[in-house]
XYZ file of C-alpha atoms in Angstrom:
585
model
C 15.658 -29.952 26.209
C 16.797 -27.194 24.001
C 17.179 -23.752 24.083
C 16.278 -21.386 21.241
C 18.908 -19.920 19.767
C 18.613 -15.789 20.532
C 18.512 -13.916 17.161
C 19.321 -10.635 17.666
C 16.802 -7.771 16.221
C 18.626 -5.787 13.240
C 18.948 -1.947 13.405
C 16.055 -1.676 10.828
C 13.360 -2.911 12.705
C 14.391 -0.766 16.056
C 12.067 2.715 15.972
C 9.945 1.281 12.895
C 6.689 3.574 13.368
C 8.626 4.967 16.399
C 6.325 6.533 18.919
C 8.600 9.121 20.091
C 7.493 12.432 19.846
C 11.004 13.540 18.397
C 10.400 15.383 15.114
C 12.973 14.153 12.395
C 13.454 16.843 11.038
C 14.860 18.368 14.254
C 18.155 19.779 13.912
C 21.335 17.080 16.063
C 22.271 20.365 17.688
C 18.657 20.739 19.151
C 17.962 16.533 19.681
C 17.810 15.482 23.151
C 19.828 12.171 23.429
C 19.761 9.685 26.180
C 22.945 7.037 25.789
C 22.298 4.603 27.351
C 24.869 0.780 28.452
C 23.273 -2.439 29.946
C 25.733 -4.506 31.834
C 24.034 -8.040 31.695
C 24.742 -11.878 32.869
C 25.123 -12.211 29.458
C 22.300 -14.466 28.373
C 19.574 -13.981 25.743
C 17.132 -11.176 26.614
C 13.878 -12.564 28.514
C 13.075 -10.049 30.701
C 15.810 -10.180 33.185
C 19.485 -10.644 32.953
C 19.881 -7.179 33.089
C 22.911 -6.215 36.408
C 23.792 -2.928 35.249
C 22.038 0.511 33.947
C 24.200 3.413 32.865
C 22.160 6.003 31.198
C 22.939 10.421 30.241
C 20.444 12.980 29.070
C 22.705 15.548 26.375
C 21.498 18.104 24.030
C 23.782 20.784 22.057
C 26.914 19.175 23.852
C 25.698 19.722 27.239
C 24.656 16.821 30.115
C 21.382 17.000 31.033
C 20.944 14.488 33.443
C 21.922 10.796 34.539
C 21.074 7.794 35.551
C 22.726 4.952 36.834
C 21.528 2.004 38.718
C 22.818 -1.604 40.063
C 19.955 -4.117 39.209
C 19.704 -7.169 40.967
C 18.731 -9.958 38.240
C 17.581 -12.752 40.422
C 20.181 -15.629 39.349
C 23.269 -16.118 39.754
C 26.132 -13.800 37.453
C 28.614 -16.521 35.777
C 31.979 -15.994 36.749
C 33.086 -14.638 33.851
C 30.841 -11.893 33.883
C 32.419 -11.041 37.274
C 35.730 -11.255 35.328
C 35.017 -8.916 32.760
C 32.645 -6.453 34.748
C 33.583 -6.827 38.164
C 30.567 -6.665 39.539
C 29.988 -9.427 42.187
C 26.825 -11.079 43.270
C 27.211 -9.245 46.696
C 26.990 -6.051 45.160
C 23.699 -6.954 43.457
C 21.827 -8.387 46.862
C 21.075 -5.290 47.693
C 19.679 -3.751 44.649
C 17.012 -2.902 43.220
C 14.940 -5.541 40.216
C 14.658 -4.745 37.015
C 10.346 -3.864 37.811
C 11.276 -1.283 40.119
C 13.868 0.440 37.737
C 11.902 0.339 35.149
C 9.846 3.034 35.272
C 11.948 5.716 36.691
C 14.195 4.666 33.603
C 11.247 5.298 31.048
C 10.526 8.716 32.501
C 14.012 9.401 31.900
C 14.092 8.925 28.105
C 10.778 9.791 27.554
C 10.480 12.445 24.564
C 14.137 11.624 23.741
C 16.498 10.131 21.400
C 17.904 6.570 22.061
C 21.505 5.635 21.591
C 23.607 3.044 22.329
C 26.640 1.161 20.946
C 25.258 -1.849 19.130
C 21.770 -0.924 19.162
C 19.949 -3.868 19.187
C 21.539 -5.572 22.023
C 20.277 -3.341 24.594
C 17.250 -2.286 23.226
C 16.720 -5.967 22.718
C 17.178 -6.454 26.875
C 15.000 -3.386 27.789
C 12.200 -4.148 25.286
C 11.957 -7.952 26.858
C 11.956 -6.149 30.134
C 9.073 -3.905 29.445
C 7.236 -6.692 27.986
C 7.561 -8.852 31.026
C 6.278 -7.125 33.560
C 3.783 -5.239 31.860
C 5.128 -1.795 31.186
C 4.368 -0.028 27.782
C 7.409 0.523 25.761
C 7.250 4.281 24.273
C 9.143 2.751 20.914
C 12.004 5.990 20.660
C 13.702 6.614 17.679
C 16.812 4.615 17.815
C 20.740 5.650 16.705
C 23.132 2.839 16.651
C 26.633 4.670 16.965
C 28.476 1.352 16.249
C 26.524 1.772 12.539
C 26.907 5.138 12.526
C 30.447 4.788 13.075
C 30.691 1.875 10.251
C 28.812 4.495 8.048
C 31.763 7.547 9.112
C 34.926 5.961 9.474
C 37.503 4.313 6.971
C 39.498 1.436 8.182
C 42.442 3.385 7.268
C 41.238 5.691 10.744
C 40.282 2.904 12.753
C 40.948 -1.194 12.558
C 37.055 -1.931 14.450
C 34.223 0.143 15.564
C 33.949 -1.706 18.994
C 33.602 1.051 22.037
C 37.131 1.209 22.813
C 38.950 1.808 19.657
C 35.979 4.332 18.923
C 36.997 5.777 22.352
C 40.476 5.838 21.882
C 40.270 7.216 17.850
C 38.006 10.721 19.791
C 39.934 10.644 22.968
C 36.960 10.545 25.239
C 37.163 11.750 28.738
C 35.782 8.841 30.230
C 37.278 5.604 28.925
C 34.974 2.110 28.753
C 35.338 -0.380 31.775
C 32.655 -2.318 31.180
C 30.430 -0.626 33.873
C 27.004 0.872 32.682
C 28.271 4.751 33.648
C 31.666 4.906 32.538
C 30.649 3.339 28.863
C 27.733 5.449 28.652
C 29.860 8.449 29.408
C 32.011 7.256 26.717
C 29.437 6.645 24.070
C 28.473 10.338 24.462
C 32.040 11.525 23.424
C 31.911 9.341 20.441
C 28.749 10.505 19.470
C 29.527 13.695 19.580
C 32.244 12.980 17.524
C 30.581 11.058 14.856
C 28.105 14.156 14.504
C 31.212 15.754 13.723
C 31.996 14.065 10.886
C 28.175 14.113 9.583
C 28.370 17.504 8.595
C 31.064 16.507 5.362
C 28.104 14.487 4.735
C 25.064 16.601 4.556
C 23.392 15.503 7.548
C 22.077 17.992 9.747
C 18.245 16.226 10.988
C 18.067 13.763 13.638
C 16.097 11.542 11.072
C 18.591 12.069 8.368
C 21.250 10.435 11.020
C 19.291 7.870 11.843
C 18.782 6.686 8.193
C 22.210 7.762 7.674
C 23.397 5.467 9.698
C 21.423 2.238 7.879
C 22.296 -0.091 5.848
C 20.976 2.307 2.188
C 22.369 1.796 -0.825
C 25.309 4.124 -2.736
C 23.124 5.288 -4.909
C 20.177 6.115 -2.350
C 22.625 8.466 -0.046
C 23.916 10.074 -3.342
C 20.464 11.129 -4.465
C 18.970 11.921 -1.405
C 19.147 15.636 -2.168
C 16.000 15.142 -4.468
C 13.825 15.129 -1.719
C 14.517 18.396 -0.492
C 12.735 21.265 -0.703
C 9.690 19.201 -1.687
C 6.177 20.421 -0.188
C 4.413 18.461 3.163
C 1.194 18.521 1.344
C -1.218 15.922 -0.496
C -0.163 15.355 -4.532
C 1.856 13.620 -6.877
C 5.467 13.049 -7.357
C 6.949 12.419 -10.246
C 10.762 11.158 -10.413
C 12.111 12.614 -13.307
C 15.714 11.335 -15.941
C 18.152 13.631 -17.194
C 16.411 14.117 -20.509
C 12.638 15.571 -18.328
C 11.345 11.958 -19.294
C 8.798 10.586 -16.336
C 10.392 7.299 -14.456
C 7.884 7.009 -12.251
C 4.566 8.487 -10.762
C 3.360 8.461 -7.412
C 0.934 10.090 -4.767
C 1.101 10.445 -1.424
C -1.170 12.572 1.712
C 2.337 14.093 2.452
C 4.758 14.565 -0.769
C 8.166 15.578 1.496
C 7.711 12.169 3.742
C 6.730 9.752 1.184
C 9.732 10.927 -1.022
C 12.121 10.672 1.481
C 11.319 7.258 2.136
C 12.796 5.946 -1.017
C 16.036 7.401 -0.120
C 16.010 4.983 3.287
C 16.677 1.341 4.313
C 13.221 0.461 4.135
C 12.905 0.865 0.409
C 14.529 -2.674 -1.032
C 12.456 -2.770 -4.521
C 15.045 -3.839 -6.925
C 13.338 -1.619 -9.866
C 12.727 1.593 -7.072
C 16.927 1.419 -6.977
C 17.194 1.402 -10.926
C 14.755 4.084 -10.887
C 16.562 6.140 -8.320
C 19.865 5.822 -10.156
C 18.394 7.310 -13.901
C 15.857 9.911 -11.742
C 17.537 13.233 -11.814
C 14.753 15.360 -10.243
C 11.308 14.988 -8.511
C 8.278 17.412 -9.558
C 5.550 17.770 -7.175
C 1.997 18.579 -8.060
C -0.214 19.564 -5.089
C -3.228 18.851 -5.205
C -6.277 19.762 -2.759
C -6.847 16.431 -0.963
C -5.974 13.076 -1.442
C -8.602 12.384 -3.927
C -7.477 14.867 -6.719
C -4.173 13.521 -6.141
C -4.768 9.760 -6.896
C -6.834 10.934 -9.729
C -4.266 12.918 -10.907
C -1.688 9.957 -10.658
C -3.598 7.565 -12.956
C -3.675 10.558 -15.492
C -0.527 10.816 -15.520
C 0.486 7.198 -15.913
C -2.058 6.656 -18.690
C -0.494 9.357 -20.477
C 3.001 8.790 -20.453
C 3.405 5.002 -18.885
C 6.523 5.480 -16.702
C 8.436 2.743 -17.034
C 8.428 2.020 -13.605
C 5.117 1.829 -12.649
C 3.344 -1.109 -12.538
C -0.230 -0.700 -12.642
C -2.530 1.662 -14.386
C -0.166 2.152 -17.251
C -1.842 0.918 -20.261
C -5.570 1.771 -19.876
C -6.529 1.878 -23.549
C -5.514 -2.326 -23.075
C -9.299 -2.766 -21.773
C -11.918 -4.585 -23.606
C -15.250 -5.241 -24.015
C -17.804 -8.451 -24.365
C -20.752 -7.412 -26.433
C -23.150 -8.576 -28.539
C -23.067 -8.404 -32.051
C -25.811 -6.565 -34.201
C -26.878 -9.370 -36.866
C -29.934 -12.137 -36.993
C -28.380 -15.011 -34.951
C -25.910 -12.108 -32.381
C -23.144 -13.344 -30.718
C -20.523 -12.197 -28.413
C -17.581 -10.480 -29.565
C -14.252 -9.312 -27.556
C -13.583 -6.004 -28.489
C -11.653 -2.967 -27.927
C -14.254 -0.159 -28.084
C -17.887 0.142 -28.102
C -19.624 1.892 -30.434
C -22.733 4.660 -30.114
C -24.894 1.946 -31.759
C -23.487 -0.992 -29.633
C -26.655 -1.153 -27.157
C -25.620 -4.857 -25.378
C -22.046 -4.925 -23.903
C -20.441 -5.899 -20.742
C -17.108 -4.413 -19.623
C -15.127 -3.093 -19.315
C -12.445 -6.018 -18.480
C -9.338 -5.519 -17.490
C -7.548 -8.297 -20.030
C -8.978 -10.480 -22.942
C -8.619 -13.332 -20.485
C -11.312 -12.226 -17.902
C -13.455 -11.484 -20.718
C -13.049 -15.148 -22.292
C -14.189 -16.315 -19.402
C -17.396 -14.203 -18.650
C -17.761 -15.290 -22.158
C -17.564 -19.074 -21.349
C -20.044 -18.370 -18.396
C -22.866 -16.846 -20.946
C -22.426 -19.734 -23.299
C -22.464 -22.223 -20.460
C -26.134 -20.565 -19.323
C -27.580 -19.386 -22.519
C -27.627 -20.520 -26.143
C -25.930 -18.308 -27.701
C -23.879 -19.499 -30.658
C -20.262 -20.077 -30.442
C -19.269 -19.634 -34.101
C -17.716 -16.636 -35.947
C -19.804 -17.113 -39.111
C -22.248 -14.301 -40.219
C -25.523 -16.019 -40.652
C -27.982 -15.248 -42.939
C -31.848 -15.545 -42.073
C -32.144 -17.057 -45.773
C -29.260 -19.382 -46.437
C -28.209 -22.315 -44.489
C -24.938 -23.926 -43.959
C -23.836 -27.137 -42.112
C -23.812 -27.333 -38.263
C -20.870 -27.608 -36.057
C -19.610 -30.558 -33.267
C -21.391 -28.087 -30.433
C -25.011 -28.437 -32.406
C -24.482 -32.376 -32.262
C -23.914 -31.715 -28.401
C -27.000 -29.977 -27.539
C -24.215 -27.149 -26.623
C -25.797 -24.829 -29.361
C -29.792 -24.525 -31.130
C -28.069 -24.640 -34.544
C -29.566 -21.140 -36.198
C -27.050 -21.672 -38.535
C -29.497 -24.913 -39.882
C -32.309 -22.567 -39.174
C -33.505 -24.744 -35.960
C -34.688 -21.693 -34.521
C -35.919 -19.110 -35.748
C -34.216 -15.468 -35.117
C -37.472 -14.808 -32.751
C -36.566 -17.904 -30.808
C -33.088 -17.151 -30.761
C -33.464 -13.807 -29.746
C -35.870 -14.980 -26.581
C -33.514 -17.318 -25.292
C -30.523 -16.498 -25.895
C -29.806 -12.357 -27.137
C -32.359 -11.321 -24.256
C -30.601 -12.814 -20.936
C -27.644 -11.680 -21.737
C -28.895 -8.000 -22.507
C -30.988 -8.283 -19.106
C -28.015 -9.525 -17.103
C -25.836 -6.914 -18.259
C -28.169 -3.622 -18.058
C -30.696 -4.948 -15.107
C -31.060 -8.181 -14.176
C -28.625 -10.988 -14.452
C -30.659 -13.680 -12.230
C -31.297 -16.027 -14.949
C -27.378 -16.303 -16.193
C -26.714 -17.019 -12.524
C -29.480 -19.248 -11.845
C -28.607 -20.883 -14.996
C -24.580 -21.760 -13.652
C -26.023 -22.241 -10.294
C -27.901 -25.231 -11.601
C -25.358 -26.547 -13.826
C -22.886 -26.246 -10.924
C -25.113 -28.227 -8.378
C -25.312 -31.092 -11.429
C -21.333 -31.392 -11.099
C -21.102 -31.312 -7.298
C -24.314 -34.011 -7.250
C -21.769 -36.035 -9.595
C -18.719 -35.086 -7.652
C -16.946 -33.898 -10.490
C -15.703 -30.919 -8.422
C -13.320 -30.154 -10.994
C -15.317 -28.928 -13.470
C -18.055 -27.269 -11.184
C -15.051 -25.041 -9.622
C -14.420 -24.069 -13.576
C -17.675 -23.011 -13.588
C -17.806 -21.078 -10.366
C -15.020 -19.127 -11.939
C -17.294 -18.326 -15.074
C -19.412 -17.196 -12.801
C -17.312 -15.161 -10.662
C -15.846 -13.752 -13.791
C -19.951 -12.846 -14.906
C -21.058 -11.459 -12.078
C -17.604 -9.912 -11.593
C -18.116 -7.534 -14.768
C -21.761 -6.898 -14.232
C -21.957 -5.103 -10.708
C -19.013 -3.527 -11.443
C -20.293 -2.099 -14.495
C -23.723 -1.493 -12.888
C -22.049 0.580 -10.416
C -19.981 2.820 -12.860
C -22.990 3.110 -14.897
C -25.113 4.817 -12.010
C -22.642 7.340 -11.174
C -21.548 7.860 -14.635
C -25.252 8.950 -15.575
C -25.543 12.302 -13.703
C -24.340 15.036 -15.682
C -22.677 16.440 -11.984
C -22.340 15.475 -8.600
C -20.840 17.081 -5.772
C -19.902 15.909 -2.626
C -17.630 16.966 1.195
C -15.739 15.036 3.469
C -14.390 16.458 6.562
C -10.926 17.140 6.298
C -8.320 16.762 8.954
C -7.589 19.971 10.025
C -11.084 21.152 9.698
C -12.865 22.574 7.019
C -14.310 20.105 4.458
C -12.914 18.178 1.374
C -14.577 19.197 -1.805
C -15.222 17.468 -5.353
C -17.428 18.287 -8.205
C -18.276 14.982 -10.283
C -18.985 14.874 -14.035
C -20.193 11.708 -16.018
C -18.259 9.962 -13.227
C -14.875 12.026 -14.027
C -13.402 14.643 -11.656
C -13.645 17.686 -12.856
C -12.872 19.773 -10.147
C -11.857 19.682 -6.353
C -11.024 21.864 -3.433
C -10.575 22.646 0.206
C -12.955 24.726 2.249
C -11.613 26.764 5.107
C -12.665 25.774 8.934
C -15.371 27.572 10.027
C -16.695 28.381 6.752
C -19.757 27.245 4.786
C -18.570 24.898 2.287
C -21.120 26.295 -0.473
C -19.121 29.469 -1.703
C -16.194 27.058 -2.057
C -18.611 24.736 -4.534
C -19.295 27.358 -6.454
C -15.848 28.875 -6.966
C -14.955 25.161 -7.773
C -17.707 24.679 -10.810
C -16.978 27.777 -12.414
C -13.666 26.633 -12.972
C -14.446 23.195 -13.526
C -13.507 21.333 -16.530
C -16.552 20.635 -18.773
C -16.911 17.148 -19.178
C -19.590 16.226 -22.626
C -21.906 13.019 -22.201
C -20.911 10.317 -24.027
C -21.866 6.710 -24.832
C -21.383 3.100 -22.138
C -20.756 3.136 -18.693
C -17.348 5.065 -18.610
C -17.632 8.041 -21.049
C -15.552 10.734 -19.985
C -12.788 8.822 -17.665
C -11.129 5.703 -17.221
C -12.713 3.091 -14.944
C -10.133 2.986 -12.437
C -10.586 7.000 -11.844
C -14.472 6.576 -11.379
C -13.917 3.354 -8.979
C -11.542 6.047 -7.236
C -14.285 8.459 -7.053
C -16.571 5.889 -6.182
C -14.545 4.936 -3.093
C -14.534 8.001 -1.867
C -18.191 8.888 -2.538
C -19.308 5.898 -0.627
C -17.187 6.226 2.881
C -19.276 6.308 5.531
C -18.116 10.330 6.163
C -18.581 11.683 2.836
C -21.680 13.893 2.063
C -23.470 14.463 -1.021
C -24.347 18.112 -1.400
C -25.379 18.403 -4.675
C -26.690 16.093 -7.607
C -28.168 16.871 -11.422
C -30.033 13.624 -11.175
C -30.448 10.668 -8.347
C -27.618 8.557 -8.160
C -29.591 5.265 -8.328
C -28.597 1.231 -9.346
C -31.397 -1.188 -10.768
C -33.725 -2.781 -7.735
C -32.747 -6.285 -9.355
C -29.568 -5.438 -10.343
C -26.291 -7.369 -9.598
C -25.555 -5.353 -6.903
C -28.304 -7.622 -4.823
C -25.771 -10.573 -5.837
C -22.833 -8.971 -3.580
C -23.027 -11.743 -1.210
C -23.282 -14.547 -3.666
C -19.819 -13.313 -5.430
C -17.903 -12.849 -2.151
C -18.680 -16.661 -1.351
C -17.610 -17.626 -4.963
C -14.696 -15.987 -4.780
C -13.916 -17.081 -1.629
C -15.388 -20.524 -1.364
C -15.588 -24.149 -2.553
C -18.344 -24.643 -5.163
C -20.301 -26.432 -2.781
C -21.204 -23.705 -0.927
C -21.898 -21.497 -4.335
C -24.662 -24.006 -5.122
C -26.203 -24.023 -1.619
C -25.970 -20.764 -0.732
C -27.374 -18.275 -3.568
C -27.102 -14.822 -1.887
């Protein structure tokens, strides 16, 4: 048999969502550190293996405390580890196991920095430990001072950043032996001579040191000043070039944090660093809750498409599926919908997904594929689909307009307004045909035309009944008490605020409306915002904590609707098309 090979865990991963209670933002001078050295018998960490335990408590230059314990392992130490160490397996008889040094170890570094030289190898050891025999590991923040040193020192001062040279280069009162205590004792002389040299480089936090210390980019520690000074509230950021122009937008329930976070090892998105190196500022816009600000984002990045954003940049891009206003209609991709338009569906996010809700009407309904405008006097020759039984021919006058209008204009103006059950009934039907004929190919085409129908129509069914009330307004508890406040207009938000703790949340509503921006009706499902900003404040609306407080009108959806087809779409998009055609809602 073979062994796994050990792979040791890199720096970045040490404190990720550390659970210490050690602020960042703490100053080093006022950071309690714990340094801590494992002596080992040298093998890959699996819960044992550890001989040795060296640990000291410091803040502001002073010793705190120690700790230092033999720790029996339960095998046998290799020889060489005896060489190097000189601990013996007599020594160890006697002493304690790891289980029972555990704990008095934890309490020790409890509400405490870690730090060790090379990081990951004894965090690596203690962490397997913990896990092993069951004892919770309080995930500290973690500084490396073999990185930090990396990060400090030139080669020109020092040929390696192992312990020694390091101890040698500060002239440390205690010099490494390879014994727990005495390289412990060390590694808190050259840590407190790395902190030293942080100063010349602007870093005064604990959690600037520990980034500090990572593996960030040139560019990243160069413009790190940009996120200072910034608020720790909800809003927007906006990263800023030389010339005012927006690079790129974002929001965030804590501005100061979020920022910051581009400036560390854990942002590695190639474009972020090109943005970073042209940003020469960051704005902040505070906003009242978290709400306001991601509305506010999407405003922003429809109206001046950063060109590092990704999403909602180009909103105007949507279109619409309607029908056209003639004697034989048919449907028409378009970019806007007129006051006169009365049969649309939309809107879609490319022309794509509405070519396909397209292909799922015409594969249900009759409705003519052709661009001709047809006359209900003239004639003119039939195409290929008439021969196929794929269309009733009203350009041959096979139908009348009536006819036409019966079974083919009115489905599609029921499924899109009220009722779409006979579209989907229609592809149901037509998929069960293909399955029955195992030509699963072309039934999962048209389970995507139906996805892509059904798709458009709740979601437009569900803008539609918010975007109906002239205003809305609604409260959600917010975190510190008091209650999160919006005013909703024709589905847009026109106004939003914070009410105090311990104060009725009705004064704050009306302070709110008489400042709130007056939003006109206007014509479709989306009339006064985009559709992503009413899905926003749709989300929000419909947590299970939110509370409507006010409303100009019921906020109602059609009892047939295509809501009642939820289920039937989350199996479509989810499943094979036999299920679609067995399983209708």
């Amino acid at each position: 048999m073979t062994r796994a090979e050990y792979v040791q865990e890199s720096l970045a991963g040490l404190d990720t969502a550390a659970g210490s209670g050690v602020d960042p933002a703490l100053p080093l001078y006022a950071t309690t550190f714990v340094v801590v050295d494992l002596e080992t018998t040298g093998g890959a960490p699996d819960g044992g293996g550890i001989t040795e335990i060296g640990a000291v408590k410091v803040r502001g230059g002073e010793e705190q405390g120690v700790l230092a314990t033999l720790v029996n392992p339960g095998v046998p130490i290799p020889p060489f580890i005896t060489v190097l160490t000189g601990i013996t397996q007599a020594m160890l008889l006697p002493a304690p196991p790891i289980e029972q040094v555990l704990p008095s170890f934890l309490e020790f570094v409890s509400d405490a920095v870690l730090v060790a030289h090379n990081a990951p190898y004894d965090v690596g050891f203690l962490k397997a430990a913990c896990a092993k025999h069951g004892y919770r590991w309080p995930n500290p923040r973690v500084l490396d001072t073999a990185a930090l040193a990396r990060r400090v020192l030139t080669r020109d001062e020092v040929p390696n950043r192992k312990l020694g040279t390091l101890a040698a280069y500060f002239r440390t009162a205690t010099q490494p032996t390879h014994r727990a205590l005495d390289d412990a004792k060390a590694t808190v002389d050259v840590l407190h001579g790395l902190i030293g040299r942080l100063g010349g480089h602007q870093v005064d936090t604990v959690g600037e040191a520990i980034e500090f210390a990572r593996a960030v980019t040139p560019t990243q520690r160069r413009k790190r000043h940009l996120a200072d000074g910034l608020p720790k509230v909800p809003g927007v950021y906006i990263f800023r070039a030389a010339d005012d122009r927006p690079l790129y937008v974002g929001t965030s329930g804590d501005i100061a944090t979020r920022v910051r976070s581009y400036f560390t090892a854990a942002e590695k998105r190639a474009r972020i660093s090109e943005m970073l190196a042209a940003a020469e500022r960051v704005e902040a816009v505070e906003c009242a809750h978290s709400l306001e600000a991601e509305v506010r984002e999407l405003r922003l990045i429809a109206a001046h498409a950063p060109p590092y954003n990704r999403r909602s940049k180009y909103p105007e891009r949507q279109v619409w599926l309607k029908l056209t206003d003639e004697a034989y209609p048919r449907l028409s991709i378009v970019r806007d919908i007129a006051p006169t338009d009365t049969a649309y569906l939309g809107p879609f996010r490319s022309r794509q997904a509405a070519e396909l809700a397209a292909a799922g009407f015409h594969d249900a309904v009759p409705l003519r594929q052709c661009t001709h405008r047809l006359s209900r006097r003239t004639t003119m020759p039939a195409c290929a689909l008439a021969e196929l039984g794929r269309c009733p021919a009203p350009c041959e006058h096979r139908i009348t307009p009536e006819e036409y209008d019966d079974r083919a204009a009115t489905p599609f103006r029921t499924a899109t307004s009220d009722d779409p059950g006979v579209v989907v009934d229609a592809l149901l039907a037509r998929i069960e045909v293909l399955s029955a004929a195992q030509r699963y190919e072309e039934a999962a085409v048209v389970r995507g035309r139906l996805v892509a129908v059904l798709r458009a129509a709740v979601r437009m069914q569900r803008l539609a009944a918010l975007t109906g009330i002239a205003e809305l307004a609604a409260a959600r508890p917010a975190a510190r008490g008091g209650w999160e406040l919006a005013l909703v207009r024709h589905g847009r938000l026109a106004g939003a605020g914070v009410s105090p703790p311990g104060v009725h949340p009705r004064p704050t509503i009306a302070a709110i409306r008489a400042t709130a921006e007056t939003v006109l009706p206007g014509h479709g499902p989306v009339p006064a915002a985009t559709a992503e900003e009413t899905e926003r404040i749709l989300s929000w609306l419909e947590r299970p904590e939110t509370r409507l407080v006010e409303a100009s009108a019921g906020w109602a959806s059609p009892v047939a609707g295509a809501g009642r087809f939820r289920d039937l779409l989350t199996k479509a998009e989810s499943g094979g098309s036999h299920k679609v055609s067995t399983e209708r809602s």
